[in-house]
PDB file of C-alpha atoms and ligand atoms in Angstrom:
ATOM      1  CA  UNK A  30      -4.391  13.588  10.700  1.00 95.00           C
ATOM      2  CA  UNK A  31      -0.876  12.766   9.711  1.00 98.00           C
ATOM      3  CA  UNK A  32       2.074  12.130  12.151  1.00 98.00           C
ATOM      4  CA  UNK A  33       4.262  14.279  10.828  1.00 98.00           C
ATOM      5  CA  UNK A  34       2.775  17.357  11.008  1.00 98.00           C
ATOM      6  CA  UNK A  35       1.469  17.110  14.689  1.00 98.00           C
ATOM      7  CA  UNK A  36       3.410  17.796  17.871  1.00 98.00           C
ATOM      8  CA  UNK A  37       4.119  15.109  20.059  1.00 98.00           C
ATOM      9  CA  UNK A  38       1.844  16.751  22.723  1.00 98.00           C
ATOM     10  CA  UNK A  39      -0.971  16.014  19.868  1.00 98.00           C
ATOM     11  CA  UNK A  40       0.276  12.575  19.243  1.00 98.00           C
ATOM     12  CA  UNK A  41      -0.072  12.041  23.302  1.00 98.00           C
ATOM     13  CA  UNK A  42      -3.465  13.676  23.576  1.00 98.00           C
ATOM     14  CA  UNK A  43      -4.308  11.430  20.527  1.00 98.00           C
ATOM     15  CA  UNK A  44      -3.124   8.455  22.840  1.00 98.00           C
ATOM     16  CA  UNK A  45      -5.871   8.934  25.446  1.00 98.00           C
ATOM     17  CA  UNK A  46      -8.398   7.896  22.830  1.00 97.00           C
ATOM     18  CA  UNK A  47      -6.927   5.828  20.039  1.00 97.00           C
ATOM     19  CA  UNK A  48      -4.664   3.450  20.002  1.00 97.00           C
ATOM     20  CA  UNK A  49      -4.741   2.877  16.741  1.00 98.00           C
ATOM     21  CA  UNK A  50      -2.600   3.560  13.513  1.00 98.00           C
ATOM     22  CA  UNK A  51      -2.894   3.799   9.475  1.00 98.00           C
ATOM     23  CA  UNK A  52       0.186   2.979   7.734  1.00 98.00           C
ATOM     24  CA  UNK A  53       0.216   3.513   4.209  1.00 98.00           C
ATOM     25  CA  UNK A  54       3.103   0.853   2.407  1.00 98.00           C
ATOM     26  CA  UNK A  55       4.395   1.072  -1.181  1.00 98.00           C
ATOM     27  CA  UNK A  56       7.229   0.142  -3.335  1.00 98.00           C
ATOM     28  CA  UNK A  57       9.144   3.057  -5.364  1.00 98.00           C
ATOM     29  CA  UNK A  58       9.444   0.684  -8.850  1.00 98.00           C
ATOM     30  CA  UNK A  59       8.762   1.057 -12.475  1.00 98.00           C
ATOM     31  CA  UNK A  60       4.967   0.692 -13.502  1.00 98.00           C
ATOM     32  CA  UNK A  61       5.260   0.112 -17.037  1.00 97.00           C
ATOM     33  CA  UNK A  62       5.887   3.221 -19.968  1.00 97.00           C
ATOM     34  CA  UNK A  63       3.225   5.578 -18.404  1.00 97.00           C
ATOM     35  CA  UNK A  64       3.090   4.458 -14.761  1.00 98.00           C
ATOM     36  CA  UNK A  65       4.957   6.738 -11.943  1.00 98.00           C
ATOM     37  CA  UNK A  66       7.678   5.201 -10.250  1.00 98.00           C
ATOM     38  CA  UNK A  67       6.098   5.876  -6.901  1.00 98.00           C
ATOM     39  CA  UNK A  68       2.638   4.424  -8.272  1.00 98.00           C
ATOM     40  CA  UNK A  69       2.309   2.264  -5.214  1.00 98.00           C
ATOM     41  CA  UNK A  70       3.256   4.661  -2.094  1.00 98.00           C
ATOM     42  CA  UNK A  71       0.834   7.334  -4.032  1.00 98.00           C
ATOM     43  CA  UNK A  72      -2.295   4.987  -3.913  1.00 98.00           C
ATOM     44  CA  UNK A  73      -2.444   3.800  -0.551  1.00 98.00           C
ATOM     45  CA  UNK A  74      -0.637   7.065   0.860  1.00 98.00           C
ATOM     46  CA  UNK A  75      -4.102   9.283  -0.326  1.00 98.00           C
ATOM     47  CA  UNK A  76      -6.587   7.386   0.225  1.00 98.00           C
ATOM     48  CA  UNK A  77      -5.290   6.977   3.892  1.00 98.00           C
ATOM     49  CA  UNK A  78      -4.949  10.281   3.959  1.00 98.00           C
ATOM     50  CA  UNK A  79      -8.183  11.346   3.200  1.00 98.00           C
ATOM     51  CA  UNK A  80      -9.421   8.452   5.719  1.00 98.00           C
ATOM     52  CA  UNK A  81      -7.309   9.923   8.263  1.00 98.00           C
ATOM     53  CA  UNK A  82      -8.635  13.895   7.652  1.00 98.00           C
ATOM     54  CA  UNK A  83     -12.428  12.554   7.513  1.00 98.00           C
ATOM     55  CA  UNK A  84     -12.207   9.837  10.356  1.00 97.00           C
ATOM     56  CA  UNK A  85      -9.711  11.683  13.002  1.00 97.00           C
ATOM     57  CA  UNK A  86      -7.728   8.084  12.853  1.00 98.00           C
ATOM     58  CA  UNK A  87      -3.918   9.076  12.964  1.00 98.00           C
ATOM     59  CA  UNK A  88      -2.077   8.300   9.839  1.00 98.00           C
ATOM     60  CA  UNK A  89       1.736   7.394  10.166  1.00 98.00           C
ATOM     61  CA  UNK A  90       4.697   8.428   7.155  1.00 98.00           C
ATOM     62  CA  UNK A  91       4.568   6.567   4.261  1.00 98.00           C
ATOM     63  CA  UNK A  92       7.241   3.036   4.335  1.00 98.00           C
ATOM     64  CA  UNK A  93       7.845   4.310   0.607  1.00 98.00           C
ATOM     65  CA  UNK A  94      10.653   1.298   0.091  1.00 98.00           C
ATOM     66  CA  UNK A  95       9.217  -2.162  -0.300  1.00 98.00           C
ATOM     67  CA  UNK A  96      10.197  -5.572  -1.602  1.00 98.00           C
ATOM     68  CA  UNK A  97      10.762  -4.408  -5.343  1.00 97.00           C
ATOM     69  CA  UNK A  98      13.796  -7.115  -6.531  1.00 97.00           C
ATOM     70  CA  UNK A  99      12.063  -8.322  -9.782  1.00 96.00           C
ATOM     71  CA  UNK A 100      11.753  -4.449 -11.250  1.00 98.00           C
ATOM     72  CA  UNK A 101      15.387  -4.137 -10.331  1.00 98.00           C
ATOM     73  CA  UNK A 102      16.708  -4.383 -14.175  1.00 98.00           C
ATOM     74  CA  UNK A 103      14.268  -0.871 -14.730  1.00 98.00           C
ATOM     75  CA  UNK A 104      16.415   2.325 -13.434  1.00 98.00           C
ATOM     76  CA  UNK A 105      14.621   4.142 -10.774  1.00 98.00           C
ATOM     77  CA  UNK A 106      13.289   1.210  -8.846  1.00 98.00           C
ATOM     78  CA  UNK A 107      14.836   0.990  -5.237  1.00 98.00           C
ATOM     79  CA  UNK A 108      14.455  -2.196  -4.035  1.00 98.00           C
ATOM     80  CA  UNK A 109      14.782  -3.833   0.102  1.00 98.00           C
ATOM     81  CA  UNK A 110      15.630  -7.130   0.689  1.00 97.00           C
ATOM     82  CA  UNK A 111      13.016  -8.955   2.638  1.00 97.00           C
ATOM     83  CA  UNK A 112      15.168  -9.330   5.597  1.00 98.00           C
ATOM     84  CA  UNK A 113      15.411  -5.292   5.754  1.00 98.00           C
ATOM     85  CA  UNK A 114      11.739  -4.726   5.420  1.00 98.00           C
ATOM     86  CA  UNK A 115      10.935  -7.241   8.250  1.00 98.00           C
ATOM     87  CA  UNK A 116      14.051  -5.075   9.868  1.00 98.00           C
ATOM     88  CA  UNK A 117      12.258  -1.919   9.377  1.00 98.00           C
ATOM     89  CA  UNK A 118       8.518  -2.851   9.826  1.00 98.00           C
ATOM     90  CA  UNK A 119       9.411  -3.955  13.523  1.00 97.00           C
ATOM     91  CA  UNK A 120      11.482  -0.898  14.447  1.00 97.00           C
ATOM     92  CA  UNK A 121       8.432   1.001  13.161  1.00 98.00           C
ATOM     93  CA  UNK A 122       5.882  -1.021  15.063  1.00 97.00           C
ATOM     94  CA  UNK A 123       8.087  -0.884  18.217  1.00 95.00           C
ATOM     95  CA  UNK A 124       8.744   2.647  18.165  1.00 96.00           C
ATOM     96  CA  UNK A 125       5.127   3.735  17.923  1.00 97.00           C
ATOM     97  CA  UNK A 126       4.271   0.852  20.351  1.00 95.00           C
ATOM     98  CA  UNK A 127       6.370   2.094  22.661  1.00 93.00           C
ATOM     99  CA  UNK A 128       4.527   4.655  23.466  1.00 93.00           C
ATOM    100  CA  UNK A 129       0.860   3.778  23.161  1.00 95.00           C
ATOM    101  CA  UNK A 130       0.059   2.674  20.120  1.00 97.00           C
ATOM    102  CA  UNK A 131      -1.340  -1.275  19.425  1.00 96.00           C
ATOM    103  CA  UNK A 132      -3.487  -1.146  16.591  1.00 98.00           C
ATOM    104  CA  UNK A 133      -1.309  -0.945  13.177  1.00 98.00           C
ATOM    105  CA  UNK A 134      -3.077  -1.280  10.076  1.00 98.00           C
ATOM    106  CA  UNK A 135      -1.213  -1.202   7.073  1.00 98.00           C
ATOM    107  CA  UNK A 136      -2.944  -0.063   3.858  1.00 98.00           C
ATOM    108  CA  UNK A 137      -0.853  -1.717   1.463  1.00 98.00           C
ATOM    109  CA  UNK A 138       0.010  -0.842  -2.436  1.00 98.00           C
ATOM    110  CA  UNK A 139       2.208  -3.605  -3.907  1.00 98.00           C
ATOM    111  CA  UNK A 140       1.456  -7.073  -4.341  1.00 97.00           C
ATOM    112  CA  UNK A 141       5.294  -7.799  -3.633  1.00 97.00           C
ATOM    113  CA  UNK A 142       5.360  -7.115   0.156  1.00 98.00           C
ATOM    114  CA  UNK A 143       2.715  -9.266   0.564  1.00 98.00           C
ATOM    115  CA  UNK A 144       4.355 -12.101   1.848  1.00 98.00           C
ATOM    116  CA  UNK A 145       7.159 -10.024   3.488  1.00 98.00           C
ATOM    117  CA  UNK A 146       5.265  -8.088   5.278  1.00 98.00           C
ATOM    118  CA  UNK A 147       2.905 -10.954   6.956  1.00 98.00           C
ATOM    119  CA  UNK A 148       6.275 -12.162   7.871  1.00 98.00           C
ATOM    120  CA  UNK A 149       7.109  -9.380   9.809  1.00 98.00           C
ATOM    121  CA  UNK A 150       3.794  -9.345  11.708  1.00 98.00           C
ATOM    122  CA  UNK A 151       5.011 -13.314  12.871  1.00 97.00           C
ATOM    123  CA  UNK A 152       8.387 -11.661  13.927  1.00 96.00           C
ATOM    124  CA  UNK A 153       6.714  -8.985  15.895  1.00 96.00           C
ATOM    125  CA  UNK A 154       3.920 -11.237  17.324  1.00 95.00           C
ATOM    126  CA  UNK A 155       6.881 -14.371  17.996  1.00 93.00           C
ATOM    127  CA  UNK A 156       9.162 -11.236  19.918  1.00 92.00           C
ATOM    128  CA  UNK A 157       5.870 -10.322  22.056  1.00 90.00           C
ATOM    129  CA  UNK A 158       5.099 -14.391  22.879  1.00 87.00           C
ATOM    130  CA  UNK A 159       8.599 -13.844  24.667  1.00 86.00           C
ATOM    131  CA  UNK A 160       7.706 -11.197  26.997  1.00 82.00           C
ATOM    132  CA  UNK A 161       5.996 -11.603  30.357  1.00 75.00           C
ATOM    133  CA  UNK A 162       4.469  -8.439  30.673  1.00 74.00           C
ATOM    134  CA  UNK A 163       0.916  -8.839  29.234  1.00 66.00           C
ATOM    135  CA  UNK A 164       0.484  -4.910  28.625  1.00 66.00           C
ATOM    136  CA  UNK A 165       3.638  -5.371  26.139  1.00 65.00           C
ATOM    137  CA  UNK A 166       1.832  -8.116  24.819  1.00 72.00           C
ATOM    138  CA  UNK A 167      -0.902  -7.058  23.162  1.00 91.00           C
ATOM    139  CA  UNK A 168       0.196  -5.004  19.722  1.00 94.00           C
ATOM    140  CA  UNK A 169      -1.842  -6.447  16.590  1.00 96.00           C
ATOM    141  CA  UNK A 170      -1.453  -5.743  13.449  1.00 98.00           C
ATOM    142  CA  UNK A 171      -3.407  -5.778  10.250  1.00 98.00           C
ATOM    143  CA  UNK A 172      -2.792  -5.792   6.132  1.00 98.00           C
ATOM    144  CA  UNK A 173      -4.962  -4.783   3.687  1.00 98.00           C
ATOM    145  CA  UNK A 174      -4.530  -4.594   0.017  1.00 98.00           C
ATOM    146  CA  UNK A 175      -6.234  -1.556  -1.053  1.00 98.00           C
ATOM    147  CA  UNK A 176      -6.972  -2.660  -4.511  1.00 98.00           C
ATOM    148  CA  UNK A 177      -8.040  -6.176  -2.909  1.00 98.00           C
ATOM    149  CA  UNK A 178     -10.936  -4.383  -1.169  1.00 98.00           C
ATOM    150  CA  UNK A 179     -14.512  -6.194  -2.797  1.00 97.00           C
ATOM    151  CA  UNK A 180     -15.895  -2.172  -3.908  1.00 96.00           C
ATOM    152  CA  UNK A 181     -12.773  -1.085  -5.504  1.00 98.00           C
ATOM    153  CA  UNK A 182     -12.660  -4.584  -7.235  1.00 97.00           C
ATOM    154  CA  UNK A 183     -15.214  -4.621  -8.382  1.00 98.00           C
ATOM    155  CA  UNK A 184     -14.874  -0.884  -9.985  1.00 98.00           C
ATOM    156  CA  UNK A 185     -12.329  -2.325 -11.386  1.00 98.00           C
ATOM    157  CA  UNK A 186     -13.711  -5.261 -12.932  1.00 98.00           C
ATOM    158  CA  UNK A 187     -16.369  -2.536 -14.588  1.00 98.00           C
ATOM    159  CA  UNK A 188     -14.065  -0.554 -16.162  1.00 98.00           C
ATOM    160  CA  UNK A 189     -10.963  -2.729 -17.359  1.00 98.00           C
ATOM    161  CA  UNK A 190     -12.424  -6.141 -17.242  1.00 97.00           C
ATOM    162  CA  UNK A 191      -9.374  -8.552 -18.361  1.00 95.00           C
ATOM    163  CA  UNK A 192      -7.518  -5.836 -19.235  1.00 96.00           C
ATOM    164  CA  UNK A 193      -6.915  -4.438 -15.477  1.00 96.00           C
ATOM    165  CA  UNK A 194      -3.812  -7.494 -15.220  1.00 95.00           C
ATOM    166  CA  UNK A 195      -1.110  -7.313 -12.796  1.00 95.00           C
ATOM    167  CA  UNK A 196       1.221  -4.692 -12.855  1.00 96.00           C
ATOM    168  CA  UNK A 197       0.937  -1.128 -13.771  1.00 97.00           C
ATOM    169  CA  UNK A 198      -2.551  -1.594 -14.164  1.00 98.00           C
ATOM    170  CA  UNK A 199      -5.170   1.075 -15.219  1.00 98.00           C
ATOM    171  CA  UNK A 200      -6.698   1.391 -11.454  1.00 98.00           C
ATOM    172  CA  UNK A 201      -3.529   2.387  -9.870  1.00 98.00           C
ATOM    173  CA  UNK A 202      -2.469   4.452 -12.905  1.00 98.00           C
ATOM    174  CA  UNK A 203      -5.937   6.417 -12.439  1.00 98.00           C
ATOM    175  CA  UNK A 204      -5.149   6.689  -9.044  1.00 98.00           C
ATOM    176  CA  UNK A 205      -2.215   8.698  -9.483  1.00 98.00           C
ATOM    177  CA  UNK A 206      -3.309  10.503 -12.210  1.00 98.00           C
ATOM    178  CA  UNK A 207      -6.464  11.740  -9.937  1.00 98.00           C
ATOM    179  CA  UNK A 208      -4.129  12.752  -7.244  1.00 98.00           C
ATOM    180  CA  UNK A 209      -1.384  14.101  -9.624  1.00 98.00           C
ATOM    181  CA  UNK A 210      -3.011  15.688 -12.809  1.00 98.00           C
ATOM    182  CA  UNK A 211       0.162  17.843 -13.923  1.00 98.00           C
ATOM    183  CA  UNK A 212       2.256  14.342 -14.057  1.00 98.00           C
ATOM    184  CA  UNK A 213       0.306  12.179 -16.309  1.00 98.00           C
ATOM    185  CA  UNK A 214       1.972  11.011 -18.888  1.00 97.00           C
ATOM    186  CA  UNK A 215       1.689   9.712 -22.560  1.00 94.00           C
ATOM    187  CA  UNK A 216       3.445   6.619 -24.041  1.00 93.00           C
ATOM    188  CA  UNK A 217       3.087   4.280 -27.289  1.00 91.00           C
ATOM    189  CA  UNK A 218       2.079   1.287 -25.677  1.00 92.00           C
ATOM    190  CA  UNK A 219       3.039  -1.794 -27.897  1.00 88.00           C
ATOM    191  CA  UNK A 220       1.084  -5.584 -27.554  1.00 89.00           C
ATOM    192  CA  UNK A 221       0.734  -7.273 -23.900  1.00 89.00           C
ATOM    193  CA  UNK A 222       3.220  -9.292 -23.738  1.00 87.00           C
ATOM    194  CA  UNK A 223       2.002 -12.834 -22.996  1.00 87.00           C
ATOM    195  CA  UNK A 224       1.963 -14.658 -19.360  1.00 86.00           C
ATOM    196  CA  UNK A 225       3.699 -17.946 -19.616  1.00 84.00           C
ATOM    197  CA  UNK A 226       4.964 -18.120 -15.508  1.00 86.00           C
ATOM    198  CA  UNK A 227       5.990 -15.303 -12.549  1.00 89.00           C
ATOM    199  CA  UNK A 228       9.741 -14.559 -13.223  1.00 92.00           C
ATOM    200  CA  UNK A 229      12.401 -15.666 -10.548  1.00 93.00           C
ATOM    201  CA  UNK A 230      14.355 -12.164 -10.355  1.00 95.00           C
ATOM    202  CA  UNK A 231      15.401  -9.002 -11.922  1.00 96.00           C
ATOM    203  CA  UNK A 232      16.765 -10.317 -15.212  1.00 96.00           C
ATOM    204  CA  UNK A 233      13.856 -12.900 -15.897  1.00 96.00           C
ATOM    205  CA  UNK A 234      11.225 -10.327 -15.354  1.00 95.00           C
ATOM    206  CA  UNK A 235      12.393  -7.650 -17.761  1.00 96.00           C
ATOM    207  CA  UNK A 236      12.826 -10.419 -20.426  1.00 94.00           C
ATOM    208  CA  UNK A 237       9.334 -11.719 -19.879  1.00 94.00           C
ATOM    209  CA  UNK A 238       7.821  -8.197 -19.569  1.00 95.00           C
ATOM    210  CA  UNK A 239      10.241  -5.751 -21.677  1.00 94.00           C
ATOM    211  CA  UNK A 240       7.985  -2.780 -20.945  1.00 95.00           C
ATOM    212  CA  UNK A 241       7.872  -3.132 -17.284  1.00 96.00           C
ATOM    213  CA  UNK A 242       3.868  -4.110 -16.907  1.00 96.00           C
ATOM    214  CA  UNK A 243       2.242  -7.392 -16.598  1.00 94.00           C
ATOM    215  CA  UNK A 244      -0.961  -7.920 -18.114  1.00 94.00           C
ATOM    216  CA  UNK A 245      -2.016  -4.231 -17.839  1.00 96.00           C
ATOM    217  CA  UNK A 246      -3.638  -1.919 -20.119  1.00 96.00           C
ATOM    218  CA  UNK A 247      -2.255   1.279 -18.308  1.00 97.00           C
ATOM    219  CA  UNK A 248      -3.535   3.700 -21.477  1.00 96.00           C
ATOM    220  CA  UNK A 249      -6.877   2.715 -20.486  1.00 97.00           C
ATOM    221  CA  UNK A 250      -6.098   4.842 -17.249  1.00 97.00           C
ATOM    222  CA  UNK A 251      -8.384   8.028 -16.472  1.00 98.00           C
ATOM    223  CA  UNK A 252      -7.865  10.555 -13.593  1.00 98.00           C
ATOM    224  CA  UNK A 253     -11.961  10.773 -13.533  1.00 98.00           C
ATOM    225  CA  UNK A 254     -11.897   6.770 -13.274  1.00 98.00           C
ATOM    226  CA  UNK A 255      -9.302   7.772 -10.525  1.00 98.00           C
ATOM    227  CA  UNK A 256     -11.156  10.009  -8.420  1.00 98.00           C
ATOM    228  CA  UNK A 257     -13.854   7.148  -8.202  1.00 98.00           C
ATOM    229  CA  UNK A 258     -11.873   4.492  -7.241  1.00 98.00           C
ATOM    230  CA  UNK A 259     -10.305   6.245  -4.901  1.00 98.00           C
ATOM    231  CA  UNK A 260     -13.839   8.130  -3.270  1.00 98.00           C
ATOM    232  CA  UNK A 261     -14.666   3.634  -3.162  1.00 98.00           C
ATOM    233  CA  UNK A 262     -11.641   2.943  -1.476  1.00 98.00           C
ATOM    234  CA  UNK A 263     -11.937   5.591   1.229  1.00 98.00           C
ATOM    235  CA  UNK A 264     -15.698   4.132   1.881  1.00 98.00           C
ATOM    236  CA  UNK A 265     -14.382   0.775   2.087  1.00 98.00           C
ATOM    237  CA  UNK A 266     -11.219   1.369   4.314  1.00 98.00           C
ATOM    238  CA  UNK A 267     -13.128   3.545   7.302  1.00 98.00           C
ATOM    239  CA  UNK A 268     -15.325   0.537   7.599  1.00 98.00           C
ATOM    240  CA  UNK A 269     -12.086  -1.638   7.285  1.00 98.00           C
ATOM    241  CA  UNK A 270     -10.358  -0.296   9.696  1.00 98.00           C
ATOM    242  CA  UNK A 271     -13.432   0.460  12.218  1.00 98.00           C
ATOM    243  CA  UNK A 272     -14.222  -3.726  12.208  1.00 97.00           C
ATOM    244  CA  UNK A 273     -10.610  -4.169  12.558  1.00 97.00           C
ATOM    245  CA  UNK A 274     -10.424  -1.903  15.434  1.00 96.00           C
ATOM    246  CA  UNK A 275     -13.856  -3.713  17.099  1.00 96.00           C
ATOM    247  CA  UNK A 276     -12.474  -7.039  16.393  1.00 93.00           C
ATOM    248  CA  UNK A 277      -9.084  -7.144  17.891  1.00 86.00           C
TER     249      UNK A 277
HETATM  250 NI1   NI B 301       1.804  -1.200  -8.511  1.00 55.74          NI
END
């Protein structure tokens, strides 16, 4: 079930059972010579969506924008600053809060917002501490790396050993590929470039990595290896979200 294509009398009805929320989170940056730009709003945006169609669990729009500064020197990559994330992560939370909802779980795709986004959650949970009113006072909110989760990991580990790396790597590549078949694309992909240390910004990064990945042997991507990693991630992220939802 997706937000955007229910009514708000849905959304309501929804309400009088769940409280809780998916919210799919990516970056729109480059992923290396055969990596989509929107590599990590695609990953996490299907496999909550197929969690959301086979679990009834609402699934909110896609926060396609993330913290993407060091890919800034590679055209196409749109990049917040952390401050506008934060910005935007609480006007999401408090809209949908608002009216009903407490449980957000964000199903994350990018590394980078990592430390963004778990500031956000202290803004939103330091704005709530101010507040008398205990019903307003009781929104929690989760983040999970989809790639992080032990199953698809380990898939991972199987298939690309070392060369899986950090950045356009062959999982997410496969991902996209699964979900996009007519968009996969072909590229002479030159040595790994070594890893000496995690650039500061924009400029550092594209002279450390001059072909936009980090570590990653993206040609070793598959949409078959794809469709499994994604059919993992799906298993792991409906019982994800159902301890999350027991828990809290
Ligand atoms: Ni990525």
């Amino acid at each position: 079930m997706q937000l955007h294509l229910l009514t708000w009398m849905e959304v309501e009805d929804y309400l009088k059972t769940s409280q809780g929320i998916i919210v799919p989170i990516g970056s729109t940056e480059q992923h290396g010579p055969m990596g989509l730009i929107g590599t990590d709003c695609i990953c996490p945006g299907v496999i909550a969506e197929r969690v959301g169609r086979e679990e009834g669990v609402l699934v909110g729009p896609t926060i396609s924008l993330g913290m993407a500064q060091h890919h800034l020197a590679f055209p196409g990559t749109i990049s917040l600053r952390p401050s506008t994330l934060i910005a935007l992560l609480k006007d999401y939370v408090g809209s949908l809060s608002r009216n009903g909802f407490r449980r957000f779980y964000f199903l994350n795709g990018h590394g980078g917002n990592i430390a963004t986004v778990q500031s956000a959650f202290a803004e939103i949970y330091a704005g709530q501490s101010f507040l008398a009113n205990p019903e307003s006072r009781d929104i929690r909110c989760k983040l999970t790396n989809w790639y992080d989760l032990p199953e698809v990991a380990e898939l991972a580990r199987e298939l690309y050993a070392d060369k899986e790396g950090h950045h356009a790597t062959p999982s997410e590549v496969s991902v996209t590929q699964f979900a996009y078949p007519d968009h996969i694309k072909q590229a002479e992909l030159g040595e790994l470039t070594p890893y000496h240390r995690f650039p500061t910004d924009a400029v550092d990064f594209r002279n450390c990595f001059p072909d936009g990945r980090m570590q990653s042997d993206s040609s070793l991507a598959r949409p078959e290896h794809g469709e499994r990693l994604v059919e993992r991630c799906v298993t792991a992220v409906k019982r994800d979200y159902a301890d999350y939802l027991k828990a809290s």
